[in-house]
Every structure is written in structure tokens, then in C-alpha cells.
Amino acid sequence: EDRRRAELRSAEQAARARRREEVARLKAWEKSLVGIEGIPGLLGCTPKEALRWAGAGLLPVARKQRERGGRERWEFDPAEIIPLKGEVASWRRAEQDAADAKGTKRGAPTPLTRVGNAAIARVAALDRYAAHFATARALKRRITLVTGPTNSGKSHTALDRLASAENGYALAPLRLLAHEFREALGQRGVDASLATGEERITIPGSKHLAATVEMCPLHNPVDVAIVDEAQLLHDRDRGAAWTAAIMGVPAREVFVLGAPEAIPMVERIAQLCGDELEKVSLERKGPLRAATNPVGLSELRPGDALIAFSRRDVLDLRAELVRRGRRVAVIYGALSPEVRRAEAARFRNGEADIVVATDAIGMGLNLPIRRVIFSTLKKFDGEGRRDLNAQEIKQIGGRAGRFGKYEEGVVAVLAGAGSPDFVRHLLHSPPAPPEELRPQVQPDADIVRAVATEIGSDSLFGVLARIKRAVLRLDDPNYRLADMTQAQAIASAIDGVGLSLMDRWTYALCPVDERDNGIQRLARWAVDHAAGRAVVPPSAGRLPAPDQATGEELQRGEKVHKRLVAWRWLALRFPMAYPDFERAEAETARLDNWIEDVLRQQRRGRTALAG
């Protein structure tokens, strides 16, 4: 243990030293940049020629800076400009030839072809991101964009087509939904394998795959692919995965499913890819209306779903309803897919009258809900507390009504939580125009490797910092760089560990919870990995009896479950360093069963989870 601690301290010191070195290197690079006024001295040209050539894209712009007053200053890397000195004569000849052909004066604007960009941007090519997916671009793809509200049959239509194809992919936003896609294909007589971040099920001979969006295969062509919940293109944390999946899935026929808000972005992506696009709009199968009056807790009926936006509020509402003698199921984001499915089954088969849920209910989990009742009309979105938007009201409220059981869905608000008019207005409002139409993009392993080679650095933090600064201009007309904050934080923590650059990049993509010291835990695992020691899976230890569990103990169990998700994710990528996969699966199953048993407790009075 002393040796492990010493190794961890050494790795932390090395990571800090490398970060200081890379920050100094980045500052030195920025200091070396020159403005347009410095180009004549580097190329031996006139200031007017420098302006023309920069405007034509012949001179690679390293960085664009906004100055006071709104003016934009272009800066250039001398290391990139000086090698272009040999091109000056040919540029002048091209300008002269173009001018002679048009009968204009030399120096007039000419359609010169852009021949370069900053070296790092060139090797990363994020400004030409669609071309990065060579297999997809080699196919003649046809995108069918199927939009509509919840309960409109989008998935059913696409799954029928996928099941009739010889091979294909079904890409879902959650592991739970990937399982549902796999089961839906099975019901249509088609065996499908499964691939998610921490789970694999391989069916020998199967030509169909259900997977999470991040696991989209990019190199094996198929006939049909489905990409679900396309409105997540606008998601701050995961939008880039949808960009990559829609642009890169190598299928001749691509079904993109989502809310109407996704239409402009998918149209833009199809244009960037040069793909044919057909749009299909579906209507809801049953009517959905807003209730005219608020609903009190005592007025809840079997088949109602009560919506909150935090784990604490869900459990508090559950405790109050149990105290009133109601049978309650709960669904929130911290629960594993297995527990969510079990709770959904309790509600579906009548073992629970009411389901209390967060917005985790808004994706998948087709439940027989009579009314969706919002316990609040505000939520914390990671930055601040704000009003719910129209898309959220429609996505969550649209779960009300079930074709064949509840022909009409009702969306209401809990008494004292807000105005029914607010819900009615947003429920029937048209899709809001998106604030941003440029799809988010992020580097992959090939791009990270290429940039590292170009800048001559083995520091993952340095590579990501340079990508953030230099690869994609803020004013790029087609793409915007995704938020890489967590990946950079992980890179900074593990750069001193003796793992290869590509191994460290894999660690940087691991799903961890920063609020649970996830990055520090990841660094400890990486130290053991680099030292050749087996990384032991997390354990919850002794668990209290389900009917005695407190809210804090339940939360601890959920945290250990999340740590096991990260451990299993890494185990699938580094099986030699994370060998005890069966033990991790057994502990995961034990926690799933215990958490479900805790949530099943329906004692009246002060329940174990209250408070």
C-alpha cells in the first residue's frame, strides 16, 4: 500500500509537471503568432498581396481574436507561413493569368484554390469532419428523417424496416433502450447482438446489432441503420456522439428518429455529407391535452405519473405518498437500467398505482400512464435553475396516454407548483428555432494521434489543449467543437502515469462522476494498470436489510453502482488490467437486487427513506 501511494504521488507530480510544460509551450506558441502586418516580412510580398492571399485562404490562419470594438484580428504561425515562401511566385502567376483571362487588372479578387490551413487543423481536419468517415462517404446513403411527438410510432416504423433488412444497426441513447431495441427485433424474429459501453452480448451468426449511440460501428457497411432521439444533437454533453453516428454510420438507408426540433440540424448534416434526405412526419396516435386545474396529492389516481427533477424530490414525494397509503414505483437517473425496468414493470403490472419519476422517464420506458403531473415547472440544468422549456414539457408530458389503454393523455401540474396555463401554452407551441445549427464535433483516437505527432508531444493534456485552441475556429461555418472539459481534466490527472497516449485517451473517455471523486479514482486505477497490478472492482461491502436502509445508504449503493459501471467500461477495453469481470458483474447484480428491494418497501408512517 505504501508503494501504491508513492506511485500515485509520483504520477500526480509528473502530471502537474507535464501540464506546466504544455501550458508554457502553448503560451510560447501563442506569443510567436504574428498579425497580417507581419506577413510581408516573412514572405517578401506587399501588404495588399498578404491581405488578398489571406482572404483567399492561401495563408493558414492560426487564430482569430476579437478586439475591442468588434474588429477581428487574424494571427498567423510563422512556422507555417515561412515554408510557403516558395509558393509566392506561383500565386502571383495564377493571379496574373486569372486577370488576363478576365481582362481585369492584376490584384483583383481571383478564385484561387485554398491550399492549406494551420498544420494542426490540417491533420485534425475537424473543419472537414464529414470526410473523416470514409466508409460512410463511400456509400450512396439515403437518410429518412422520421419526426413526431411521443406515442406516434416512430420506432415501430423504423424497426419494421430494419427487421426486414439482411443486416443493420439500431442505435439508442441509453443502454436500457438498446436492450429494448434488441428485444423488439427478437419479437420480429430477428436475433441481434448488443454492444454498450459496459456490456456485450454476442449472438453467433447474427447480422443485426443493437447498441448505444457512442458504440456506433463505423467500418462495416450494412443495409439499414436507426439513430434514435436525434434532438440530442443539441445536448451539451453528448451531442457530438449523435453527429458522429448520423454522419458516420455506414448504412445505405439511415432512419433518423426524433422530435421535430431535430429537423434543421439533421438537414444541415445531410447537406454536409451530400446525402439524400427524405422527411416523414408522424402524428400522435391519441389526443393529448392539458388539464384545466391543478391536481392535489390526494387526487392522484392509479395510472398517474408524478414528475420531479431531482433524486431527493422523487424520494420525498414517494415517502409522502407511501405515508398516505399509496403503492409507489420510482424512476430516476441514478438507478441502473435493470432497476428502472423492474420499477417500470411494477407500475405496468399494477403492483404500484403511481410512478414518481424524473425526466429519465422521457426517453423510452413505454408505460401505461393516464396523466403526467409536474410537481414543479422549474429544473436545475447544471448551470442554474430555469423554467422548463417546450421540448421538455412535450417529451415528458407526451408519455401520458397509451394507445389501446388510455386513449387520451392528460398533462397537469401539482397544486401549488405552477400554472396549468403555462403547461397548456408550451404543450401546443410550435418547435422553437434552434440557437445553433452547427453540429458539435469532437476528436477521436486517429485525430488525437495525428495532432500528437504534428506537435511532437506525448502529453494528452497538451494535445487536447492544442485541439481546443487551434483545430476549429470559433467562426467555422459548419461545425463547433464539443465541450472537452472532463476529458481535459482526466488527461491532466493521468498524464504522469506510464501508459501510452492512446491508453490515456481511452481513460479520458470513461464515464465517471466528478461529484464522486471519479477523476481521482480513475487516476488510482490508471496507476495500478501502469504498474501491472490488477485493478480490483469496487464493492459496496455489507448492505443493511432493505427495510432498514436509510436514504444515505441507498445513495451510497447507487454511487458504488456507478463506479462499477466505469470499472466494467474499462474492463471491456483493458481486460488484462481489469480481469475480475465476473466479480464485478456479481456485485452489480447484488446492488441491483438490493436497490430494487429497498424501493419496493411500501411501509406506512415514517419510511426508511423519508428525510
Coordinates of C-alpha atoms in Angstrom, one line a residue, residues 130 137 141-148 154 225-235 239 241-249 253-280 432-434 436-440 478-480:
A130 CA -17.9 14.5 -42.6
R137 CA -18.8 8.6 -47.6
R141 CA -26.6 6.8 -48.4
R142 CA -30.2 7.8 -48.1
I143 CA -31.4 9.4 -44.8
T144 CA -35.1 9.2 -43.8
L145 CA -35.8 11.6 -41.0
V146 CA -38.9 10.4 -39.1
T147 CA -40.2 13.1 -36.6
G148 CA -43.2 13.3 -34.5
K154 CA -41.5 6.4 -34.9
A225 CA -29.4 1.7 -39.5
I226 CA -31.6 3.5 -36.9
V227 CA -30.4 6.5 -34.9
D228 CA -32.9 7.4 -32.2
E229 CA -33.6 10.6 -30.3
A230 CA -31.9 12.9 -32.8
Q231 CA -32.9 16.0 -30.8
L232 CA -29.9 15.1 -28.6
L233 CA -27.7 16.6 -31.3
H234 CA -28.3 19.8 -29.3
D235 CA -27.2 18.2 -26.0
G239 CA -24.4 16.0 -28.9
A241 CA -21.9 11.4 -30.4
W242 CA -25.1 11.9 -32.4
T243 CA -23.1 14.0 -35.0
A244 CA -20.7 11.1 -35.4
A245 CA -23.4 8.5 -35.6
I246 CA -25.5 10.3 -38.2
M247 CA -22.6 11.3 -40.3
G248 CA -20.6 8.1 -39.9
V249 CA -22.9 5.1 -39.7
E253 CA -30.5 3.5 -45.6
V254 CA -30.4 5.6 -42.4
F255 CA -33.5 6.2 -40.3
V256 CA -33.0 9.2 -38.0
L257 CA -35.8 9.4 -35.4
G258 CA -36.6 12.4 -33.1
A259 CA -38.7 15.3 -32.1
P260 CA -39.5 18.0 -34.7
E261 CA -36.8 20.2 -33.1
A262 CA -34.2 18.0 -34.7
I263 CA -35.2 18.7 -38.3
P264 CA -32.9 21.8 -39.0
M265 CA -29.8 20.1 -37.6
V266 CA -30.4 16.8 -39.5
E267 CA -31.0 18.8 -42.7
R268 CA -27.6 20.5 -42.2
I269 CA -25.8 17.2 -41.5
A270 CA -27.3 15.6 -44.6
Q271 CA -26.1 18.6 -46.7
L272 CA -22.6 18.4 -45.2
C273 CA -22.5 14.7 -46.1
G274 CA -24.0 15.1 -49.5
D275 CA -26.7 12.5 -48.6
E276 CA -30.2 12.4 -50.0
L277 CA -32.8 13.3 -47.3
E278 CA -36.4 12.3 -47.1
K279 CA -38.6 13.7 -44.3
V280 CA -41.5 11.9 -42.7
A432 CA -38.5 26.8 -31.2
P433 CA -35.9 27.6 -33.8
P434 CA -32.5 26.2 -32.6
E436 CA -27.2 26.9 -33.1
L437 CA -27.3 25.0 -36.3
R438 CA -23.7 23.8 -36.5
P439 CA -23.3 20.2 -35.3
Q440 CA -20.9 19.5 -32.4
N478 CA -20.1 24.3 -40.5
Y479 CA -19.0 22.8 -37.1
R480 CA -18.4 23.7 -33.5

